[in-house]
Short mmCIF file of C-alpha atoms in Angstrom, two decimals:
data_model
loop_
_atom_site.label_atom_id
_atom_site.label_comp_id
_atom_site.label_asym_id
_atom_site.label_seq_id
_atom_site.Cartn_x
_atom_site.Cartn_y
_atom_site.Cartn_z
CA MET Q 5 -8.85 -9.67 131.75
CA LEU Q 6 -7.68 -10.87 128.35
CA ARG Q 7 -8.81 -14.31 127.19
CA ALA Q 8 -6.72 -16.85 125.30
CA GLN Q 9 -9.29 -19.18 123.75
CA PHE Q 10 -8.11 -22.48 122.24
CA VAL Q 11 -10.75 -23.58 119.73
CA LEU Q 12 -11.19 -27.35 119.87
CA PHE Q 13 -12.76 -29.39 117.07
CA ASP Q 14 -13.11 -33.11 116.40
CA GLY Q 15 -9.74 -34.45 115.30
CA PHE Q 16 -7.59 -31.61 116.64
CA ASP Q 17 -3.90 -32.25 117.33
CA PRO Q 18 -3.47 -32.27 121.12
CA LEU Q 19 0.15 -31.09 121.02
CA ASP Q 20 -0.95 -28.02 119.05
CA VAL Q 21 -3.12 -27.17 122.05
CA VAL Q 22 -1.30 -28.40 125.15
CA ALA Q 23 2.14 -26.92 124.41
CA PRO Q 24 1.02 -23.30 123.82
CA PHE Q 25 -1.66 -23.67 126.54
CA GLU Q 26 1.07 -24.38 129.10
CA VAL Q 27 3.27 -21.54 127.82
CA LEU Q 28 0.48 -18.98 128.01
CA SER Q 29 -0.68 -20.28 131.38
CA ALA Q 30 2.83 -19.90 132.77
CA GLY Q 31 3.08 -16.45 131.22
CA SER Q 32 -0.19 -15.46 132.84
CA GLY Q 33 1.25 -16.56 136.19
CA PHE Q 34 4.24 -14.27 135.74
CA LEU Q 35 1.85 -11.47 134.71
CA GLY Q 36 -0.32 -11.82 137.82
CA GLY Q 37 -3.15 -13.66 136.08
CA LYS Q 38 -3.59 -11.20 133.22
CA LEU Q 39 -4.51 -13.96 130.76
CA ALA Q 40 -7.45 -16.33 131.21
CA VAL Q 41 -6.32 -19.39 129.24
CA GLU Q 42 -9.19 -21.71 128.33
CA LEU Q 43 -10.39 -24.48 126.04
CA VAL Q 44 -13.51 -23.62 124.03
CA SER Q 45 -15.54 -24.98 121.15
CA ALA Q 46 -18.22 -23.71 118.80
CA ASP Q 47 -20.61 -26.20 120.40
CA GLY Q 48 -19.97 -24.98 123.93
CA PRO Q 49 -18.74 -26.97 126.94
CA GLY Q 50 -18.10 -30.67 126.49
CA VAL Q 51 -15.60 -33.38 125.69
CA VAL Q 52 -13.91 -33.06 122.29
CA ARG Q 53 -12.04 -35.99 120.77
CA SER Q 54 -8.59 -35.36 119.34
CA GLY Q 55 -7.10 -36.99 116.28
CA ASN Q 56 -5.09 -39.28 118.54
CA PRO Q 57 -7.23 -42.30 119.52
CA GLY Q 58 -8.12 -42.35 123.19
CA LEU Q 59 -7.08 -38.76 123.89
CA THR Q 60 -9.71 -36.11 124.53
CA LEU Q 61 -9.85 -32.62 126.02
CA THR Q 62 -12.80 -30.86 127.58
CA ALA Q 63 -14.01 -27.48 126.38
CA THR Q 64 -15.12 -25.47 129.38
CA ALA Q 65 -16.90 -22.67 127.53
CA ALA Q 66 -18.39 -21.63 124.21
CA PHE Q 67 -16.09 -19.82 121.79
CA ASP Q 68 -16.67 -16.07 122.12
CA PRO Q 69 -15.31 -14.21 119.07
CA ASP Q 70 -16.11 -10.83 120.59
CA ALA Q 71 -13.83 -11.23 123.60
CA SER Q 72 -10.58 -9.31 123.96
CA GLY Q 73 -7.37 -11.31 123.68
CA TYR Q 74 -6.35 -14.28 121.56
CA VAL Q 75 -8.08 -16.99 119.57
CA LEU Q 76 -5.80 -19.99 119.06
CA VAL Q 77 -6.56 -22.47 116.29
CA PRO Q 78 -4.81 -25.87 116.26
CA GLY Q 79 -4.33 -28.22 113.35
CA ALA Q 80 -5.48 -31.82 113.05
CA ALA Q 81 -3.85 -35.14 113.91
CA GLY Q 82 -4.24 -38.29 111.87
CA PRO Q 83 -2.96 -40.07 108.77
CA VAL Q 84 -1.77 -37.94 105.87
CA ASP Q 85 -2.84 -40.48 103.25
CA GLY Q 86 -5.82 -42.79 103.01
CA ASP Q 87 -9.16 -43.22 101.26
CA PRO Q 88 -11.87 -41.09 102.89
CA ASP Q 89 -14.48 -43.24 101.13
CA THR Q 90 -13.43 -46.14 103.34
CA GLY Q 91 -13.80 -44.02 106.48
CA VAL Q 92 -10.17 -42.96 106.89
CA GLU Q 93 -10.12 -39.59 108.64
CA THR Q 94 -7.04 -38.07 107.09
CA ILE Q 95 -5.70 -34.69 108.18
CA PRO Q 96 -7.08 -33.02 105.00
CA VAL Q 97 -10.52 -34.50 105.72
CA LEU Q 98 -10.48 -33.30 109.34
CA LEU Q 99 -9.33 -29.80 108.39
CA SER Q 100 -11.90 -29.55 105.60
CA ARG Q 101 -14.67 -30.61 107.98
CA PHE Q 102 -13.54 -27.99 110.50
CA ALA Q 103 -13.31 -25.37 107.74
CA SER Q 104 -16.95 -25.93 106.79
CA GLY Q 105 -18.22 -26.17 110.36
CA ASP Q 106 -19.87 -23.84 112.87
CA ALA Q 107 -16.59 -22.39 114.14
CA MET Q 108 -15.70 -20.55 110.92
CA PRO Q 109 -18.37 -17.83 111.05
CA LEU Q 110 -17.22 -17.18 114.61
CA LEU Q 111 -13.59 -17.03 113.50
CA ARG Q 112 -14.55 -14.53 110.83
CA ARG Q 113 -16.04 -12.38 113.60
CA ALA Q 114 -12.82 -12.79 115.59
CA PHE Q 115 -10.87 -11.35 112.65
CA ASP Q 116 -13.27 -8.40 112.59
CA ASN Q 117 -12.77 -7.83 116.32
CA PRO Q 118 -10.14 -5.07 116.74
CA ASP Q 119 -9.29 -6.38 120.21
CA SER Q 120 -8.56 -9.92 119.05
CA THR Q 121 -5.47 -11.62 117.60
CA VAL Q 122 -5.92 -14.95 115.82
CA VAL Q 123 -3.07 -17.40 116.39
CA THR Q 124 -2.76 -20.60 114.36
CA ILE Q 125 -0.56 -23.62 114.99
CA CYS Q 126 0.43 -26.11 112.29
CA GLY Q 127 -2.61 -26.95 110.14
CA GLY Q 128 -4.84 -24.41 111.86
CA SER Q 129 -3.92 -21.85 109.21
CA LEU Q 130 -4.90 -24.32 106.48
CA ALA Q 131 -8.38 -24.70 107.93
CA LEU Q 132 -8.82 -20.92 107.99
CA ALA Q 133 -7.47 -20.68 104.45
CA MET Q 134 -9.86 -23.40 103.25
CA ALA Q 135 -12.70 -21.29 104.65
CA GLY Q 136 -11.48 -18.26 102.69
CA LEU Q 137 -10.33 -16.31 105.74
CA LEU Q 138 -6.66 -15.89 104.82
CA GLU Q 139 -6.78 -14.68 101.23
CA GLY Q 140 -4.13 -11.99 100.79
CA ARG Q 141 -2.74 -12.59 104.29
CA THR Q 142 0.76 -13.83 105.12
CA ALA Q 143 0.99 -17.07 107.09
CA THR Q 144 2.77 -20.38 107.51
CA THR Q 145 1.80 -23.96 108.26
CA HIS Q 146 3.35 -27.43 108.41
CA VAL Q 147 5.85 -28.02 105.60
CA LEU Q 148 3.53 -30.63 104.04
CA GLY Q 149 0.78 -28.03 103.67
CA ILE Q 150 2.73 -25.03 102.37
CA ASP Q 151 1.77 -25.59 98.71
CA LEU Q 152 -1.90 -26.00 99.60
CA LEU Q 153 -1.78 -22.85 101.72
CA GLU Q 154 -0.28 -20.93 98.77
CA ALA Q 155 -3.00 -22.29 96.48
CA THR Q 156 -5.72 -20.68 98.63
CA GLY Q 157 -4.42 -17.19 97.87
CA THR Q 158 -2.44 -16.91 101.09
CA ASN Q 159 1.11 -15.56 100.97
CA ALA Q 160 2.71 -18.71 102.38
CA VAL Q 161 6.11 -18.33 104.05
CA ARG Q 162 8.40 -21.14 105.19
CA ALA Q 163 9.17 -19.83 108.66
CA ARG Q 164 8.80 -21.10 112.22
CA VAL Q 165 6.60 -18.13 113.18
CA VAL Q 166 4.94 -15.52 110.96
CA ASP Q 167 3.55 -12.24 112.33
CA ASP Q 168 0.92 -10.59 110.13
CA GLY Q 169 -0.46 -8.18 112.71
CA ASP Q 170 -3.71 -9.59 114.05
CA LEU Q 171 -2.76 -13.00 112.61
CA ILE Q 172 0.18 -14.96 114.01
CA SER Q 173 0.89 -18.42 112.61
CA GLY Q 174 3.27 -21.25 113.40
CA GLY Q 175 4.75 -24.04 111.29
CA GLY Q 176 4.93 -27.68 112.39
CA VAL Q 177 3.46 -29.19 115.52
CA THR Q 178 6.14 -28.18 118.02
CA SER Q 179 6.04 -24.58 116.75
CA GLY Q 180 3.20 -24.04 119.22
CA LEU Q 181 5.86 -23.48 121.87
CA ASP Q 182 7.56 -20.82 119.74
CA VAL Q 183 4.32 -19.13 118.73
CA ALA Q 184 3.15 -18.78 122.33
CA LEU Q 185 6.53 -17.51 123.50
CA TYR Q 186 6.52 -14.98 120.66
CA VAL Q 187 3.06 -13.77 121.70
CA LEU Q 188 4.30 -13.25 125.24
CA GLU Q 189 7.37 -11.34 124.05
CA ARG Q 190 5.52 -9.22 121.48
CA ASP Q 191 2.62 -8.18 123.68
CA PHE Q 192 3.93 -8.47 127.24
CA GLY Q 193 7.69 -7.99 126.97
CA SER Q 194 10.86 -10.02 126.77
CA HIS Q 195 11.10 -10.47 130.56
CA THR Q 196 7.89 -12.50 130.63
CA ALA Q 197 8.88 -14.64 127.64
CA HIS Q 198 12.34 -15.23 129.08
CA ALA Q 199 10.92 -16.23 132.45
CA VAL Q 200 8.77 -18.89 130.76
CA GLU Q 201 11.72 -20.08 128.67
CA GLU Q 202 13.74 -20.55 131.83
CA LEU Q 203 10.88 -22.37 133.55
CA PHE Q 204 10.41 -24.75 130.61
CA GLU Q 205 14.16 -25.02 129.86
CA TYR Q 206 13.36 -24.28 126.22
CA GLU Q 207 14.62 -21.52 123.92
CA ARG Q 208 12.47 -20.23 121.09
CA ARG Q 209 13.67 -21.37 117.68
CA GLY Q 210 13.96 -19.58 114.35
CA THR Q 211 13.55 -16.04 113.09
CA THR Q 212 10.02 -14.63 113.18
CA TRP Q 213 8.92 -13.42 109.76
CA LYS Q 214 7.09 -10.12 110.06
CA ALA Q 215 4.92 -9.02 107.16
CA ALA Q 216 5.43 -5.49 105.89
CA HIS Q 217 2.59 -3.14 106.72
#
């Protein structure tokens, strides 16, 4: 069975997780349970606070970078501006903390795993880029982070979804729906993706940018 592991970290954006989680879970249902969709963290099972006050999710397993399937990396939720010295946990602060944390060596191993595809939503690609994992790769992120993504040595593209082989990235927060639907179509066929679209009454938006190989 393939695993779809959503990597939680303190301050994650819950919509970056819940929307694609539901899409992939529904897709797995149409595929007869082919995908095990789960919430994980570098610290193992436990409650992880999101960037939205009062909203948490529970990781049920430790992040396994050697598993076959997908590793999904959300962005952060919080204020864009503010003084970190006064304790304001801005999105850049949260992403930087995640980028320097215990999950990044594991994510590096996931990139080295030939049976794994890394999928980022919104600021998730920025965190990977801050950790030096996306240099020379093609990716996208939220419109407010495109310039920063480019500055890390990533080929930043303004697109809803970007496919760079074993790295698929999405733009703003709601792009998690489109990213997950694209994964289903690319790897499991249009019939599965269409079935989920009909179930959710949602049609995937935008043209997927595919990097030349």
